[in-house]
Structure formats: C-alpha cells, structure tokens
Tab-separated table of C-alpha atoms in Angstrom:
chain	number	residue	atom	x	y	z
Z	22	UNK	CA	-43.543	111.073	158.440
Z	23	UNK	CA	-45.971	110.069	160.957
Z	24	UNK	CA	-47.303	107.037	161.126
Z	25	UNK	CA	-44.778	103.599	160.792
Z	26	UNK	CA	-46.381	100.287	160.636
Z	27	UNK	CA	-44.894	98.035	162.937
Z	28	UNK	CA	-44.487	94.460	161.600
Z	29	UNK	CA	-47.560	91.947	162.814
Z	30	UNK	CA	-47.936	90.990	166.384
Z	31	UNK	CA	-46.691	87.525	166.919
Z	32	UNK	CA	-48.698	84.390	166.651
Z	33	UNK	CA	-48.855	80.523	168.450
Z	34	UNK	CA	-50.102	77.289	167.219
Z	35	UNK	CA	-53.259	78.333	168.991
Z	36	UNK	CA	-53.528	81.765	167.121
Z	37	UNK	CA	-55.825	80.671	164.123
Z	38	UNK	CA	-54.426	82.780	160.583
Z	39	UNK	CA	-57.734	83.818	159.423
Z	40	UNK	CA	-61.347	81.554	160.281
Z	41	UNK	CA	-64.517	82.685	161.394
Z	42	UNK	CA	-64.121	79.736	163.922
Z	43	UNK	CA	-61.596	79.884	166.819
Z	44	UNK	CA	-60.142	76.965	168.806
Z	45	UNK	CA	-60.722	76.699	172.598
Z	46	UNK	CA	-57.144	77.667	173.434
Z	47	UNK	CA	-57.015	80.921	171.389
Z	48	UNK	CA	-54.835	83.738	172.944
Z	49	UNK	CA	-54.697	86.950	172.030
Z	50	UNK	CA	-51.547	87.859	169.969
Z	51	UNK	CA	-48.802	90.147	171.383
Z	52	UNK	CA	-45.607	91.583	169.918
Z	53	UNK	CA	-42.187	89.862	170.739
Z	54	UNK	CA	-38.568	91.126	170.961
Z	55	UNK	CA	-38.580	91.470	167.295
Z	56	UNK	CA	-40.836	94.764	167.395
Z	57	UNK	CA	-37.661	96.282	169.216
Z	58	UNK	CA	-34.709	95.270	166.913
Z	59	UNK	CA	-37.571	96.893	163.895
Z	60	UNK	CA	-37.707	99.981	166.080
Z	61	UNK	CA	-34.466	100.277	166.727
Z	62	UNK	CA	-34.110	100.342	163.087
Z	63	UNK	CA	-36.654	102.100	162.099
Z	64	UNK	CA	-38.166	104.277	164.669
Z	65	UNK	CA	-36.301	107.592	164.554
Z	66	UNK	CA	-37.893	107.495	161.137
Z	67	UNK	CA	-41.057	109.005	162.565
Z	68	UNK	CA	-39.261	111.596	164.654
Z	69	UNK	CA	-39.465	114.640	162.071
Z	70	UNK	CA	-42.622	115.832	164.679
Z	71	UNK	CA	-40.652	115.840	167.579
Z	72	UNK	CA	-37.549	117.035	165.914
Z	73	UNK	CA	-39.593	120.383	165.158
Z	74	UNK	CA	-41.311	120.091	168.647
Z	75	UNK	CA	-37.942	120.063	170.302
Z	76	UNK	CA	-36.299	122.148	168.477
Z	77	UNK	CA	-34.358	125.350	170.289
Z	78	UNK	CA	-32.609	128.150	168.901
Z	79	UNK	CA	-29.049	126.221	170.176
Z	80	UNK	CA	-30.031	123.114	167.844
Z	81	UNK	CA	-29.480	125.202	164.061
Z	82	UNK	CA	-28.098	128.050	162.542
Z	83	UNK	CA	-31.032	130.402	160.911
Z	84	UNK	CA	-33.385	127.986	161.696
Z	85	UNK	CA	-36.019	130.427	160.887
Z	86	UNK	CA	-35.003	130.207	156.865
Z	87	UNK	CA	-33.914	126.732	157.384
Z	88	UNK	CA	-37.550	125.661	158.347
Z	89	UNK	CA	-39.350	127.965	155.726
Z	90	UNK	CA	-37.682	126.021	153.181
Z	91	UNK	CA	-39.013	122.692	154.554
Z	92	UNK	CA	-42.326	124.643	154.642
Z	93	UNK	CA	-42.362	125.768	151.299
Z	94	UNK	CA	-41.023	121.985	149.607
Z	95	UNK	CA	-44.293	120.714	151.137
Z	96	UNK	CA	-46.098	123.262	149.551
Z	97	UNK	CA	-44.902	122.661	146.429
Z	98	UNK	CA	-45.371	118.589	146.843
Z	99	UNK	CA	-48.100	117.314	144.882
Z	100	UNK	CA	-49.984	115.597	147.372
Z	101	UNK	CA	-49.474	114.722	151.123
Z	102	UNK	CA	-48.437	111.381	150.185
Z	103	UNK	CA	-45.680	112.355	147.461
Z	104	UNK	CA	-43.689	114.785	149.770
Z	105	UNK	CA	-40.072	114.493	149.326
Z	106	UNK	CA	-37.788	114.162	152.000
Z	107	UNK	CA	-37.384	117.250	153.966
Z	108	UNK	CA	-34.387	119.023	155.101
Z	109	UNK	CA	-35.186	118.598	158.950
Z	110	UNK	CA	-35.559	114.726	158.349
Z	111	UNK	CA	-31.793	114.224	157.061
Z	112	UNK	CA	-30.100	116.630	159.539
Z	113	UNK	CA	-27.486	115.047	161.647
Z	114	UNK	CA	-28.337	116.665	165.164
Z	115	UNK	CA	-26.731	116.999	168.146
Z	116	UNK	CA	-26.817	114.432	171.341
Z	117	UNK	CA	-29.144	116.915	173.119
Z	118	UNK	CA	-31.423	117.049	170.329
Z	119	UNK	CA	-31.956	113.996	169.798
Z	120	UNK	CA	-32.119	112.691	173.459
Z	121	UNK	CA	-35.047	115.467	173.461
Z	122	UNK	CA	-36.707	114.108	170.381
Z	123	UNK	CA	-36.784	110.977	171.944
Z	124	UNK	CA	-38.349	111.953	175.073
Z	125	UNK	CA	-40.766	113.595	173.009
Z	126	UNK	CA	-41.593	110.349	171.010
Z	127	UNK	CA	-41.943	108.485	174.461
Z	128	UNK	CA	-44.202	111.391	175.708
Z	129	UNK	CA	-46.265	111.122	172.728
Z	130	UNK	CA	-46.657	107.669	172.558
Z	131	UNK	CA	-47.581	107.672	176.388
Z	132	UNK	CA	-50.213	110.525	175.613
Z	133	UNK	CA	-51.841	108.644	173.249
Z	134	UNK	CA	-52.231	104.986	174.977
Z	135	UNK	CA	-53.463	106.798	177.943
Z	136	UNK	CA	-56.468	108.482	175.866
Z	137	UNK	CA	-57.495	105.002	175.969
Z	138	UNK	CA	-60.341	104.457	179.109
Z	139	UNK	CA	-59.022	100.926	179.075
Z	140	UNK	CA	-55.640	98.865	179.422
Z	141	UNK	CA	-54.080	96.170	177.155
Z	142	UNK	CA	-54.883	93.902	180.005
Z	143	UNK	CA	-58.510	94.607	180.451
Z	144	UNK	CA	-58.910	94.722	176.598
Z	145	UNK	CA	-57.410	91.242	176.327
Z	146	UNK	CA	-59.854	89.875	178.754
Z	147	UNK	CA	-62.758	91.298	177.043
Z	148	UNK	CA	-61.534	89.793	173.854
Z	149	UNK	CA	-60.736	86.541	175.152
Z	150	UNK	CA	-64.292	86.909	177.277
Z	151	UNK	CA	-66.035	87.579	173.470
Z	152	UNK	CA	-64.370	84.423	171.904
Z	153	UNK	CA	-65.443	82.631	175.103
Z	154	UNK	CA	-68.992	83.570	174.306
Z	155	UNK	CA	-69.003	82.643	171.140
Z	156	UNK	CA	-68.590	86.075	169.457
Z	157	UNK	CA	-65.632	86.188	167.617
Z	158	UNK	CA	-67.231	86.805	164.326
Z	159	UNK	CA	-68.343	90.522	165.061
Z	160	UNK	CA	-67.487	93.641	164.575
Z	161	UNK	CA	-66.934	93.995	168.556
Z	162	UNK	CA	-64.350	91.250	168.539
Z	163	UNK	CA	-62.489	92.849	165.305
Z	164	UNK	CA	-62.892	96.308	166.765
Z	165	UNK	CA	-61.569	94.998	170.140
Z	166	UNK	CA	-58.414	93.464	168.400
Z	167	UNK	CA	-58.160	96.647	166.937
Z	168	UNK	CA	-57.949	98.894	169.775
Z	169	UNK	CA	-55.815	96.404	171.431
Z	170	UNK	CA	-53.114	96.214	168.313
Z	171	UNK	CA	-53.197	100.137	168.620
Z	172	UNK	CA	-52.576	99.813	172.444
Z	173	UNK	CA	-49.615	97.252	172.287
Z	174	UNK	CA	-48.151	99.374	169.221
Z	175	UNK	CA	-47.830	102.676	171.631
Z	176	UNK	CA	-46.672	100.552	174.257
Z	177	UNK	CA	-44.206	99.318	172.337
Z	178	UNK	CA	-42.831	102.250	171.095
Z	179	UNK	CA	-43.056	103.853	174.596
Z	180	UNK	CA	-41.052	100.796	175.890
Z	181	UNK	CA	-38.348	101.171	172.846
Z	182	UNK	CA	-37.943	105.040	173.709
Z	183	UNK	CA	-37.742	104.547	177.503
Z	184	UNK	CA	-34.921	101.886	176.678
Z	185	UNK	CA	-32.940	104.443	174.430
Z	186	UNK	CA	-33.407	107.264	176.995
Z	187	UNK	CA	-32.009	104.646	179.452
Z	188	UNK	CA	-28.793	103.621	177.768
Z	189	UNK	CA	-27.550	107.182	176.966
Z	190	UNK	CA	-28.765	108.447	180.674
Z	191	UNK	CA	-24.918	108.453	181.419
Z	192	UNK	CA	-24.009	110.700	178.616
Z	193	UNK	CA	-20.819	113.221	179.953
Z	194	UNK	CA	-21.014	116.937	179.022
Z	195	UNK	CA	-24.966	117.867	178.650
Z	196	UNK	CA	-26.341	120.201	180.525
Z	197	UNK	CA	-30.052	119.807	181.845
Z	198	UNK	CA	-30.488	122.798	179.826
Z	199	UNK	CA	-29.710	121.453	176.351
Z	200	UNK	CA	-32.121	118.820	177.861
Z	201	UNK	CA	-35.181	120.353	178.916
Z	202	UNK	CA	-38.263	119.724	177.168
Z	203	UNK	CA	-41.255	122.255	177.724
Z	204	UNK	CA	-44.503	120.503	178.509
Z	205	UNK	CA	-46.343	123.654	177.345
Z	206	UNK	CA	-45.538	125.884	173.801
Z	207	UNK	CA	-43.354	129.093	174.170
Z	208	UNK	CA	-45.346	132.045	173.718
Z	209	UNK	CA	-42.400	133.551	171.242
C-alpha cells in the first residue's frame, strides 16, 4: 500500500467550489487539523514500505521465509490492484520497529517535497499571482494547484510523523541500536 488519499484541503467562503471565474478575495486552500486526526488514523496504513525498509534481523523470526511468502502471495495476485493483504502489513511489531518505520515515513515524505525546486509558499504566490492576472482558467493555474496539493500533502504527513516521533521520544528501555536507521542499503 502506497499511496493514501488524504481527505480535501480545506475551503473559506472565498474558496469558489468549482467556476471558471474566481472572486477577488480567493485564497489558496490549505489543510486544517483534521488532516492529522485522518493520519493518525490512517497513516501507518501506508507503512508496509518502510516496514520492509527498516526491517533488521532482531525485528522477526526467519524473516527470510516469512518475506518469501509475502513475495510469492503477490505473485499469485491477479493484478497490482487486487493484492490481498500481506503478512508484513498485519504484523504487530515491536516499539523499535515501528519508531523506525516512522522515521522512515518522515524521511520519505521529506525526500520527496524537497525534489520540489519550489516551496508551498512560493507556489502559493504564483498561484495567487495567476488568479491576479486573470489566468485561473489554464492549465498553469490547475497544474500549479496541483503541485501545491502534492506539496502540502508531504508536508503534512512529514508534520504528522515528526509529531509521533516526538511523543514517544521518551520511550524507557530502547537502545539507539534497535533504533538506528541506515541512510544507505546493507551490502548483505
């Protein structure tokens, strides 16, 4: 599971639903608090990545035949879109794990917001500068909105994972060991 679509960025009286036409006080629309209560819900559900990412030989027993079954059930699924739930997604795992997954999910989400040559405050200018000029009917101002919803989506769930790392910071008995995660892939 990688992808999770995030519920739609908030609007304001000024934030027209759907015209060709936009008023003079338009403003760009943003998330709210509610993205984090739908994350906190929801967003482990697109950990299964960093699960396997993070993953060290103290997290399962025979993880080796463990993960060749995952392997072969997507194999066997009949498209990418009907694969069942794997093994690796309904694993309870350990503190450490998970503390790692989560830094990986924040690392990830970083990552990809920086590929971006812009920021969400530069891209909101140049949207609000395109309605100002009239151009809010083109594909630049729909691409624009685009970029930016991508943008505020990673930000958001960089925010969310910073937060969790954050509250269980204080967690007793972990070594920094069980919570290292390798910026670059073991050679084994």
């Amino acid at each position: 599971r990688w992808a999770l679509p995030l519920p739609p960025r908030l609007t304001t009286d000024v934030t027209p639903p759907s015209t060709t036409i936009l008023p003079d006080d338009y403003t760009v629309p943003s998330f709210g608090t509610e993205v984090y209560e739908f994350l906190e819900t929801h967003g482990l559900s697109i950990s299964l990545p960093c699960r396997l990412v993070t993953l060290t030989e103290d997290d399962l027993d025979n993880a080796e035949d463990f993960l060749l079954k995952d392997i072969e059930t997507l194999e066997k699924a009949p498209s990418p879109l009907d694969t069942p739930t794997l093994q690796l997604e309904e694993l309870q795992v350990s503190p450490a794990w998970m503390i790692r997954t989560i830094h990986c999910l924040r690392m990830m989400a970083s990552a990809q917001k920086d590929m971006y040559a812009t920021t969400i405050e530069s891209k909101t200018r140049e949207i609000m500068a395109l309605a100002r000029d009239g151009k809010s009917n083109t594909l630049e101002f729909n691409a624009a909105h685009v970029m930016l919803g991508e943008m505020q989506s990673q930000e958001a769930l960089e925010t969310w994972a910073l937060d969790v790392l954050q509250s269980v910071s204080g967690i007793e008995g972990l070594s920094p060991q069980e919570l290292y995660v390798r910026s670059e892939p073991c050679l084994n």
